[in-house]
Coordinates of C-alpha atoms in Angstrom, one line a residue:
M1 CA 0.0 0.0 0.0
R2 CA 2.8 2.4 0.9
D3 CA 4.5 1.8 -2.5
A4 CA 1.3 2.4 -4.4
L5 CA 0.7 5.7 -2.5
L6 CA 4.3 6.9 -3.1
L7 CA 3.9 6.2 -6.8
L8 CA 0.5 7.9 -6.9
V9 CA 2.1 11.1 -5.4
L10 CA 4.9 10.9 -8.0
A11 CA 2.4 10.4 -10.8
L12 CA 0.4 13.4 -9.7
A13 CA 3.7 15.5 -9.5
S14 CA 4.7 14.3 -13.0
F15 CA 1.4 14.9 -14.7
A16 CA 0.4 18.1 -12.8
P17 CA 2.0 20.8 -15.2
F18 CA -0.1 19.7 -18.2
Y19 CA -2.9 17.8 -16.4
A20 CA -4.2 21.1 -15.1
Y21 CA -4.2 22.7 -18.5
P22 CA -7.8 24.1 -18.8
E23 CA -8.3 23.7 -22.5
W24 CA -8.4 20.8 -24.9
R25 CA -5.1 20.0 -26.7
G26 CA -4.5 18.1 -29.9
T27 CA -7.4 15.7 -30.7
E28 CA -8.7 15.7 -27.1
A29 CA -11.8 17.5 -28.2
R30 CA -12.5 14.9 -30.9
R31 CA -12.2 12.0 -28.4
V32 CA -14.4 13.8 -25.9
E33 CA -17.1 14.7 -28.4
V34 CA -17.3 11.1 -29.7
A35 CA -17.7 9.8 -26.2
N36 CA -20.2 12.5 -25.4
S37 CA -22.3 11.4 -28.4
M38 CA -22.2 7.8 -27.1
A39 CA -23.3 9.0 -23.6
Q40 CA -26.1 11.1 -25.0
S41 CA -27.5 8.7 -27.5
G42 CA -26.9 5.4 -25.6
D43 CA -25.4 3.9 -28.8
Y44 CA -22.1 2.3 -27.7
L45 CA -21.6 0.3 -30.8
V46 CA -21.0 2.8 -33.5
P47 CA -18.7 5.8 -32.6
R48 CA -20.1 9.1 -34.1
L49 CA -18.6 12.6 -34.4
W50 CA -21.1 15.3 -35.0
N51 CA -23.7 12.7 -36.0
E52 CA -21.3 11.1 -38.5
E53 CA -20.0 7.5 -38.1
T54 CA -16.3 7.4 -37.5
F55 CA -14.2 4.2 -37.3
A56 CA -10.8 5.8 -37.3
K57 CA -10.3 4.1 -33.9
P58 CA -12.0 1.2 -32.1
P59 CA -14.5 2.1 -29.4
F60 CA -12.9 0.9 -26.1
Y61 CA -11.4 4.2 -25.1
Y62 CA -14.7 6.0 -26.0
W63 CA -16.5 3.6 -23.7
I64 CA -14.3 4.6 -20.8
L65 CA -14.8 8.3 -21.5
S66 CA -18.6 8.0 -22.0
T67 CA -18.9 6.2 -18.7
L68 CA -17.0 9.1 -17.0
I69 CA -19.2 11.6 -18.8
R70 CA -22.3 9.9 -17.5
L71 CA -20.9 9.9 -13.9
G72 CA -19.5 13.4 -13.7
G73 CA -19.7 15.4 -16.9
Q74 CA -16.8 16.2 -19.3
E75 CA -14.5 18.4 -17.3
P76 CA -10.9 18.2 -18.6
W77 CA -9.5 16.8 -15.4
L78 CA -12.1 14.0 -15.3
M79 CA -11.5 13.1 -19.0
R80 CA -7.7 12.9 -18.4
L81 CA -8.1 10.7 -15.3
P82 CA -7.8 7.3 -17.2
S83 CA -4.4 8.4 -18.5
L84 CA -3.2 9.4 -15.0
L85 CA -4.5 6.3 -13.3
G86 CA -3.3 4.1 -16.1
F87 CA 0.3 5.2 -15.8
W88 CA 0.2 5.0 -12.1
L89 CA -1.0 1.3 -12.4
L90 CA 1.7 0.7 -15.0
A91 CA 4.5 2.0 -12.7
F92 CA 3.2 0.0 -9.8
M93 CA 3.1 -3.2 -11.8
A94 CA 6.6 -2.5 -13.2
L95 CA 7.8 -2.1 -9.6
R96 CA 6.3 -5.5 -8.7
Y97 CA 7.5 -7.4 -11.8
L98 CA 11.1 -5.9 -11.7
R99 CA 11.3 -6.6 -7.9
E100 CA 10.4 -10.2 -8.6
W101 CA 12.7 -10.6 -11.5
H102 CA 15.7 -8.7 -10.1
D103 CA 15.6 -6.7 -6.8
A104 CA 13.9 -3.8 -5.1
T105 CA 16.3 -1.2 -6.4
T106 CA 15.7 -2.3 -10.0
G107 CA 11.9 -2.1 -9.4
W108 CA 12.1 1.4 -8.1
V109 CA 14.4 2.6 -10.9
G110 CA 11.9 1.2 -13.5
A111 CA 8.8 2.6 -11.8
V112 CA 10.2 6.0 -11.2
G113 CA 11.8 6.1 -14.6
I114 CA 8.4 5.5 -16.3
L115 CA 6.7 8.3 -14.4
V116 CA 9.4 10.9 -14.9
S117 CA 10.0 10.1 -18.6
P118 CA 9.9 13.4 -20.5
L119 CA 7.8 11.8 -23.2
V120 CA 5.3 10.6 -20.6
M121 CA 5.2 14.0 -18.9
Y122 CA 4.6 15.8 -22.2
D123 CA 2.3 13.4 -24.1
A124 CA 0.4 11.3 -21.5
P125 CA -1.5 13.7 -19.2
F126 CA -4.3 14.2 -21.8
A127 CA -7.6 12.7 -22.8
E128 CA -6.1 10.9 -25.8
I129 CA -6.1 7.3 -27.0
D130 CA -2.3 6.9 -27.0
P131 CA -1.7 7.0 -23.2
V132 CA -4.3 4.3 -22.4
F133 CA -3.1 2.2 -25.4
A134 CA 0.5 2.5 -24.1
V135 CA -0.5 1.3 -20.7
L136 CA -2.5 -1.7 -22.0
T137 CA 0.3 -2.6 -24.5
A138 CA 3.1 -2.4 -21.9
L139 CA 1.1 -4.4 -19.3
S140 CA 0.4 -7.0 -21.9
L141 CA 4.1 -7.3 -22.7
F142 CA 5.0 -7.5 -19.0
C143 CA 2.5 -10.4 -18.5
L144 CA 3.6 -12.1 -21.7
S145 CA 7.2 -12.0 -20.6
D146 CA 6.3 -13.5 -17.3
G147 CA 4.2 -16.2 -18.9
V148 CA 6.8 -17.1 -21.5
F149 CA 9.8 -17.5 -19.2
Q150 CA 7.9 -18.9 -16.2
Q151 CA 5.5 -21.1 -18.3
R152 CA 2.5 -19.5 -16.5
R153 CA -0.7 -20.1 -18.4
G154 CA -2.6 -17.5 -16.3
A155 CA -0.1 -14.8 -17.2
L156 CA -0.4 -15.7 -20.9
V157 CA -4.2 -15.4 -20.7
I158 CA -4.0 -12.0 -18.9
A159 CA -1.4 -10.9 -21.6
G160 CA -3.9 -11.9 -24.3
V161 CA -6.8 -10.1 -22.6
L162 CA -4.8 -6.9 -22.2
G163 CA -3.6 -7.2 -25.8
G164 CA -7.2 -7.6 -26.9
L165 CA -8.2 -4.4 -25.0
A166 CA -5.2 -2.6 -26.6
V167 CA -6.5 -3.7 -30.1
M168 CA -9.9 -2.5 -29.1
T169 CA -8.3 0.8 -28.2
K170 CA -6.2 1.6 -31.2
G171 CA -6.3 -1.5 -33.5
P172 CA -3.5 -3.3 -35.2
P173 CA -0.6 -1.0 -34.0
Y174 CA -0.5 -3.3 -31.0
L175 CA 1.0 -6.0 -33.2
M176 CA 4.1 -3.9 -34.1
F177 CA 5.2 -4.2 -30.4
F178 CA 4.9 -8.0 -30.8
V179 CA 7.3 -8.3 -33.7
G180 CA 10.5 -8.4 -31.5
P181 CA 9.1 -10.6 -28.6
I182 CA 7.7 -13.2 -31.0
Y183 CA 11.3 -13.9 -32.2
L184 CA 12.6 -14.4 -28.6
W185 CA 9.6 -16.5 -27.7
F186 CA 10.3 -18.8 -30.7
R187 CA 13.9 -19.0 -29.8
H188 CA 13.2 -19.7 -26.1
S189 CA 10.4 -22.4 -26.4
R190 CA 9.2 -22.5 -30.0
M191 CA 6.2 -20.3 -28.9
R192 CA 4.9 -22.9 -26.4
G193 CA 1.6 -21.7 -24.9
I194 CA 0.7 -19.2 -27.7
L195 CA -2.8 -20.6 -27.9
W196 CA -3.4 -19.4 -24.4
Y197 CA -2.5 -15.9 -25.6
L198 CA -3.4 -15.3 -29.2
P199 CA -7.1 -16.0 -29.3
F200 CA -7.8 -13.2 -26.7
V201 CA -5.7 -10.7 -28.7
F202 CA -8.1 -10.9 -31.7
G203 CA -11.2 -12.3 -29.9
F204 CA -12.6 -9.0 -28.6
Y205 CA -12.4 -7.2 -31.9
L206 CA -13.8 -10.2 -33.8
V207 CA -16.8 -10.3 -31.5
Y208 CA -17.2 -6.6 -31.9
K209 CA -17.1 -6.9 -35.7
L210 CA -19.6 -9.7 -35.6
V211 CA -22.0 -7.5 -33.6
L212 CA -21.3 -4.6 -36.0
D213 CA -22.3 -6.9 -38.9
Q214 CA -25.8 -6.8 -37.6
A215 CA -25.8 -3.0 -37.7
G216 CA -24.2 -2.9 -41.2
P217 CA -21.2 -0.6 -41.1
S218 CA -18.5 -3.2 -40.2
V219 CA -17.1 -3.2 -43.8
A220 CA -16.4 0.5 -43.4
A221 CA -14.8 -0.2 -40.0
G222 CA -12.5 -2.7 -41.5
A223 CA -11.6 -0.5 -44.4
V224 CA -10.7 2.4 -42.1
A225 CA -8.7 0.1 -39.8
V226 CA -6.6 -1.0 -42.8
D227 CA -6.2 2.5 -44.0
E228 CA -5.1 3.8 -40.6
T229 CA -2.4 1.1 -40.2
V230 CA -1.2 -0.8 -43.2
G231 CA -2.1 2.2 -45.4
R232 CA 0.4 4.4 -43.5
L233 CA 3.4 2.2 -44.4
A234 CA 5.4 3.7 -47.2
F235 CA 8.3 1.5 -48.3
W236 CA 8.8 3.5 -51.4
N237 CA 7.9 7.0 -50.2
T238 CA 11.1 9.2 -50.5
E239 CA 9.9 11.7 -47.9
A240 CA 9.5 8.9 -45.4
L241 CA 12.9 7.5 -46.3
A242 CA 14.5 10.9 -45.8
G243 CA 13.2 11.1 -42.3
I244 CA 14.8 7.8 -41.2
P245 CA 17.9 9.4 -39.6
T246 CA 15.7 11.6 -37.5
H247 CA 13.5 8.7 -36.6
F248 CA 16.5 6.6 -35.4
L249 CA 17.8 9.6 -33.3
N250 CA 14.4 10.0 -31.7
C251 CA 14.2 6.2 -30.9
L252 CA 17.7 6.0 -29.5
V253 CA 17.6 9.2 -27.4
V254 CA 14.2 10.6 -26.8
I255 CA 12.2 7.4 -26.2
G256 CA 14.6 6.0 -23.6
L257 CA 14.8 9.2 -21.5
P258 CA 15.7 9.5 -18.7
L259 CA 17.8 6.3 -19.1
S260 CA 18.9 6.6 -22.7
F261 CA 22.6 7.0 -21.6
W262 CA 22.6 3.3 -20.6
L263 CA 21.6 2.0 -24.0
V264 CA 25.3 2.0 -25.2
P265 CA 26.5 -0.1 -22.2
W266 CA 23.6 -2.4 -22.7
F267 CA 24.5 -3.0 -26.4
R268 CA 28.2 -3.5 -25.4
G269 CA 27.7 -6.2 -22.8
A270 CA 24.5 -6.6 -20.8
R271 CA 22.6 -7.9 -23.8
K272 CA 24.9 -10.9 -24.0
S273 CA 23.7 -12.3 -20.6
R274 CA 21.5 -15.4 -20.8
D275 CA 19.9 -15.7 -17.3
D276 CA 16.1 -15.7 -17.0
A277 CA 15.8 -12.3 -15.4
T278 CA 17.8 -10.6 -18.1
E279 CA 15.9 -12.5 -20.8
R280 CA 12.7 -11.0 -19.5
S281 CA 14.1 -7.5 -19.6
R282 CA 15.4 -8.2 -23.1
F283 CA 11.9 -9.4 -24.1
L284 CA 10.6 -5.8 -23.3
L285 CA 13.5 -4.1 -25.1
W286 CA 12.9 -6.2 -28.2
G287 CA 9.2 -5.2 -28.1
A288 CA 10.4 -1.5 -28.4
F289 CA 13.0 -2.3 -31.1
G290 CA 10.5 -4.1 -33.2
A291 CA 8.1 -1.1 -33.1
F292 CA 11.1 1.2 -34.0
L293 CA 11.7 -1.0 -37.1
V294 CA 8.1 -1.1 -38.3
L295 CA 7.7 2.7 -37.9
T296 CA 10.8 3.2 -39.9
F297 CA 8.7 2.6 -43.0
S298 CA 5.7 4.6 -41.9
T299 CA 4.6 8.0 -43.2
G300 CA 3.8 9.2 -39.7
R301 CA 6.3 8.9 -36.9
A302 CA 4.9 11.1 -34.2
S303 CA 6.6 10.5 -30.8
R304 CA 3.3 9.6 -29.2
Y305 CA 3.1 6.5 -31.5
L306 CA 6.0 5.1 -29.5
L307 CA 4.6 5.9 -26.1
P308 CA 4.2 2.2 -25.3
A309 CA 7.9 1.7 -26.0
V310 CA 8.9 4.1 -23.2
P311 CA 8.1 1.7 -20.3
M312 CA 9.6 -1.2 -22.3
V313 CA 12.9 0.5 -22.8
I314 CA 13.1 1.9 -19.3
C315 CA 12.3 -1.4 -17.6
G316 CA 14.6 -3.2 -20.0
L317 CA 17.5 -0.9 -18.9
A318 CA 16.5 -0.7 -15.2
P319 CA 18.8 -3.6 -14.1
L320 CA 21.8 -2.0 -15.6
V321 CA 20.9 1.4 -14.1
A322 CA 20.3 -0.2 -10.7
N323 CA 23.9 -1.6 -10.8
S324 CA 25.2 1.9 -11.5
L325 CA 23.1 3.3 -8.6
Q326 CA 24.6 0.7 -6.3
S327 CA 28.1 1.4 -7.6
G328 CA 30.5 3.9 -6.1
G329 CA 32.7 4.1 -9.2
A330 CA 33.4 7.3 -11.2
P331 CA 32.0 7.8 -14.7
T332 CA 34.3 7.0 -17.6
R333 CA 36.3 9.7 -19.3
N334 CA 34.0 9.7 -22.3
T335 CA 31.0 10.1 -20.0
R336 CA 32.5 13.0 -18.2
R337 CA 33.3 14.7 -21.6
A338 CA 29.8 14.2 -22.8
L339 CA 28.3 15.6 -19.6
L340 CA 30.5 18.7 -19.7
G341 CA 29.6 19.2 -23.4
F342 CA 25.9 18.9 -22.6
G343 CA 26.3 21.3 -19.6
T344 CA 28.1 23.8 -21.8
L345 CA 25.3 23.7 -24.5
M346 CA 22.7 24.3 -21.8
A347 CA 24.7 27.2 -20.4
I348 CA 24.8 28.8 -23.9
A349 CA 21.1 28.3 -24.2
A350 CA 20.5 29.9 -20.9
V351 CA 22.5 33.0 -22.0
A352 CA 20.5 33.2 -25.2
L353 CA 17.1 32.7 -23.6
P354 CA 16.3 36.4 -22.8
W355 CA 16.3 37.1 -26.6
V356 CA 13.7 34.4 -27.3
K357 CA 10.2 35.8 -28.0
Y358 CA 7.4 35.7 -25.5
P359 CA 6.4 33.7 -23.5
Y360 CA 10.0 32.7 -23.0
P361 CA 12.1 33.1 -20.9
G362 CA 9.6 32.9 -18.0
T363 CA 10.6 30.0 -15.8
T364 CA 12.4 28.0 -18.5
G365 CA 15.7 29.6 -17.4
I366 CA 15.4 27.5 -14.1
A367 CA 15.1 24.4 -16.2
L368 CA 18.2 25.3 -18.2
L369 CA 20.2 26.0 -15.1
A370 CA 19.2 22.6 -13.7
L371 CA 20.5 21.0 -16.9
V372 CA 23.7 23.1 -16.7
S373 CA 24.5 21.5 -13.3
V374 CA 24.8 18.1 -14.9
G375 CA 28.2 18.9 -16.3
W376 CA 29.7 20.1 -13.1
F377 CA 28.1 18.1 -10.3
V378 CA 28.0 14.5 -11.6
H379 CA 31.2 12.8 -10.3
S380 CA 30.0 9.2 -9.7
Q381 CA 27.8 6.6 -11.3
R382 CA 25.3 6.9 -8.4
R383 CA 25.0 10.7 -8.8
L384 CA 24.5 10.2 -12.6
V385 CA 21.5 8.0 -11.9
Q386 CA 20.1 10.4 -9.2
F387 CA 20.4 13.3 -11.7
A388 CA 18.8 11.2 -14.5
L389 CA 15.7 10.5 -12.4
A390 CA 15.3 13.8 -10.6
L391 CA 16.0 16.3 -13.5
P392 CA 13.0 15.5 -15.7
L393 CA 10.6 16.4 -12.8
I394 CA 12.5 19.7 -12.1
V395 CA 12.8 20.6 -15.8
G396 CA 9.1 19.7 -16.4
W397 CA 7.8 21.9 -13.6
A398 CA 10.0 24.8 -14.6
A399 CA 9.7 24.6 -18.4
F400 CA 6.1 23.3 -19.0
P401 CA 4.3 26.4 -17.7
D402 CA 6.0 28.5 -20.4
R403 CA 5.0 25.9 -22.9
I404 CA 1.4 26.1 -21.8
E405 CA 1.5 29.9 -22.1
Y406 CA 3.0 29.4 -25.6
H407 CA -0.1 27.3 -26.5
R408 CA -2.4 30.0 -25.2
C409 CA -0.6 32.7 -27.3
A410 CA -0.6 30.6 -30.5
A411 CA -2.8 31.6 -33.4
D412 CA -4.6 28.2 -33.3
F413 CA -5.6 28.4 -29.7
A414 CA -9.2 27.2 -30.1
P415 CA -11.1 29.5 -27.6
H416 CA -10.0 32.6 -29.4
S417 CA -11.7 31.8 -32.7
A418 CA -14.5 29.8 -31.0
A419 CA -15.6 32.8 -29.0
V420 CA -16.2 34.8 -32.2
L421 CA -17.9 31.9 -34.0
G422 CA -20.1 31.1 -31.0
R423 CA -21.2 34.7 -30.6
E424 CA -22.2 34.9 -34.3
L425 CA -24.0 31.6 -34.2
Q426 CA -26.0 32.7 -31.2
R427 CA -26.7 36.1 -32.6
R428 CA -28.1 34.6 -35.8
G429 CA -30.1 32.0 -33.9
V430 CA -28.3 29.0 -35.5
A431 CA -29.3 25.8 -33.6
V432 CA -28.7 23.3 -36.4
A433 CA -25.8 23.4 -38.9
G434 CA -24.0 21.1 -41.3
S435 CA -20.3 20.8 -41.7
Y436 CA -18.6 20.0 -45.0
G437 CA -15.2 18.5 -45.1
P438 CA -12.9 18.3 -42.0
V439 CA -13.7 20.9 -39.4
N440 CA -11.7 21.7 -36.3
T441 CA -13.5 19.8 -33.5
S442 CA -11.9 22.0 -30.7
V443 CA -13.3 25.1 -32.3
L444 CA -16.8 23.7 -32.7
L445 CA -16.8 22.3 -29.1
H446 CA -15.7 25.6 -27.6
A447 CA -18.1 27.5 -29.8
R448 CA -21.0 25.4 -28.6
E449 CA -19.9 25.9 -25.0
S450 CA -19.6 29.7 -25.4
M451 CA -23.1 29.9 -27.0
G452 CA -25.0 29.0 -23.9
S453 CA -27.6 27.4 -26.2
P454 CA -27.8 24.0 -27.9
L455 CA -26.0 23.5 -31.2
E456 CA -26.5 20.4 -33.3
V457 CA -23.9 19.7 -36.0
Y458 CA -24.3 17.2 -38.8
A459 CA -20.9 16.4 -40.3
D460 CA -20.0 15.2 -43.8
S461 CA -16.2 15.1 -43.4
Q462 CA -15.7 13.0 -46.6
R463 CA -18.0 15.3 -48.7
R464 CA -20.1 12.3 -49.7
H465 CA -23.3 14.3 -50.2
S466 CA -24.4 17.7 -51.3
P467 CA -25.2 19.8 -48.2
V468 CA -28.8 20.7 -47.6
R469 CA -28.8 22.4 -44.2
P470 CA -29.7 26.2 -44.0
W471 CA -26.3 26.8 -42.3
L472 CA -23.0 25.3 -43.2
L473 CA -19.5 25.3 -41.5
V474 CA -16.5 24.8 -43.8
M475 CA -12.8 24.8 -43.0
D476 CA -10.7 26.7 -45.6
R477 CA -7.0 26.9 -46.2
G478 CA -5.4 30.3 -46.0
A479 CA -6.2 33.6 -44.3
A480 CA -9.7 34.7 -43.3
R481 CA -9.5 37.8 -45.5
K482 CA -8.7 35.7 -48.6
S483 CA -11.2 36.1 -51.4
A484 CA -13.0 33.2 -52.9
G485 CA -10.7 30.6 -54.6
G486 CA -7.1 29.8 -53.9
G487 CA -7.7 27.5 -50.9
V488 CA -11.3 28.4 -50.1
E489 CA -13.8 25.6 -50.4
L490 CA -16.5 26.6 -52.9
V491 CA -19.9 25.0 -52.1
A492 CA -22.6 25.5 -54.7
G493 CA -25.7 27.3 -53.3
Y494 CA -24.1 28.8 -50.3
R495 CA -22.7 32.3 -49.6
D496 CA -20.1 33.4 -47.0
V497 CA -21.6 35.1 -43.9
L498 CA -18.5 35.0 -41.6
R499 CA -14.9 33.7 -41.8
V500 CA -12.8 33.3 -38.6
Q501 CA -9.1 32.7 -38.5
T502 CA -8.3 29.4 -36.7
D503 CA -4.5 29.3 -37.3
K504 CA -1.9 30.8 -39.6
N505 CA -3.0 28.7 -42.6
K506 CA -6.6 27.9 -41.9
S507 CA -10.0 29.6 -41.3
I508 CA -13.5 28.4 -40.6
S509 CA -16.4 30.0 -42.4
L510 CA -20.1 30.1 -41.7
R511 CA -22.2 30.0 -44.8
A512 CA -25.9 30.5 -45.4
K513 CA -28.0 28.7 -48.0
Q514 CA -29.0 31.0 -50.9

């Protein structure tokens, strides 16, 4: 109980800077609106966004959010709660597994490393699919590793159930984290026990698809699933190939933070060990490496796609890091040089910070000064580990408030344009409108909230039908003052009433039927 409470406090401290962000970020608004539609209509089978069926993602995450909406509304802190509790549970289970496989020090290094990972602190505290998918995928791989090397059927079943829920959360991307482990499983025991695992991975989705068959749209669901996964692979795309070096750098440095430094020692020697405990850690690392390889040939390589790899890499490296923590030796000469070089770069950045435009410098200077200290105060392996685990939290608390302010000052901050749009919709008495083509969900959601009166939107994001509603919302490319043509969507039978800038390159227009 004490361990769980300590990790909960650390999770709250890690998530707090962004968790308290009062507005929707990224595609949060889309997730919340789909879940709200489920809660309002009672239809939990077919996800809908603005009354239009959407199968871009399976429904499990929407079921979670819609349940919370029915219990307590759609406040941002409540919608983000599954991400917070999920990573807290993941850290707690990592502590238990690593303590069983290795020792208590290794367990705490892995658990703390997950919660203070910069990628987790920046991408996880939101009402997005990726954090929950990351938790389910990582937990599935933990259980699978335990089941494979201990021949525990129960662990294999639990791994399959968690994998099935991950597939019901984001679909086939779960399988790219299975590419590496399946090789180790085959080498270890010729995949003995796989029938206790695999049926559950696909079973939930197959049952869901069979039920969808009765409703009719399952063909569309399958087509979208393929397009969202296999369709994003681009073996011959020159732009994707040109981004491979950046992708490798991201995988080797960013994903493993705060323990990326120990990847080199692991490649040099630790990976050669063959004891069962090390094999289990290697199983997790290979899960991450397999995903790195698959995403190499993808058109989209956003860091959040690799969020499940973060706990795998950290827990895979945790035994080596724990040895460094228990060692009193000094860092190698190359390590000292690297740390001094890093500290010098951060010092130069701190000097240059006052000349960076608002909202910087703010408190970001404190974060840079903390990073500068690495080059001058790390004189032992133990101190290196302590700095690696403590600095992300310090830097996050110091730098993220400026980043939040930056979002508020950006041209695409949804409430700015939504306030104008909502006021005009209310003034004109618009209660029902259509939307034609993709339209910014955050803007529509904030506009509806600012109106103080109901707004029903009927979307046609794929432009399948000619619009018939008296009022129409359309997203255009280019500035709001741009004349018709050159990026403005022309819709026959409608005239512009209002056009609102939503970011530097896009505007949303309200149009009336002529």
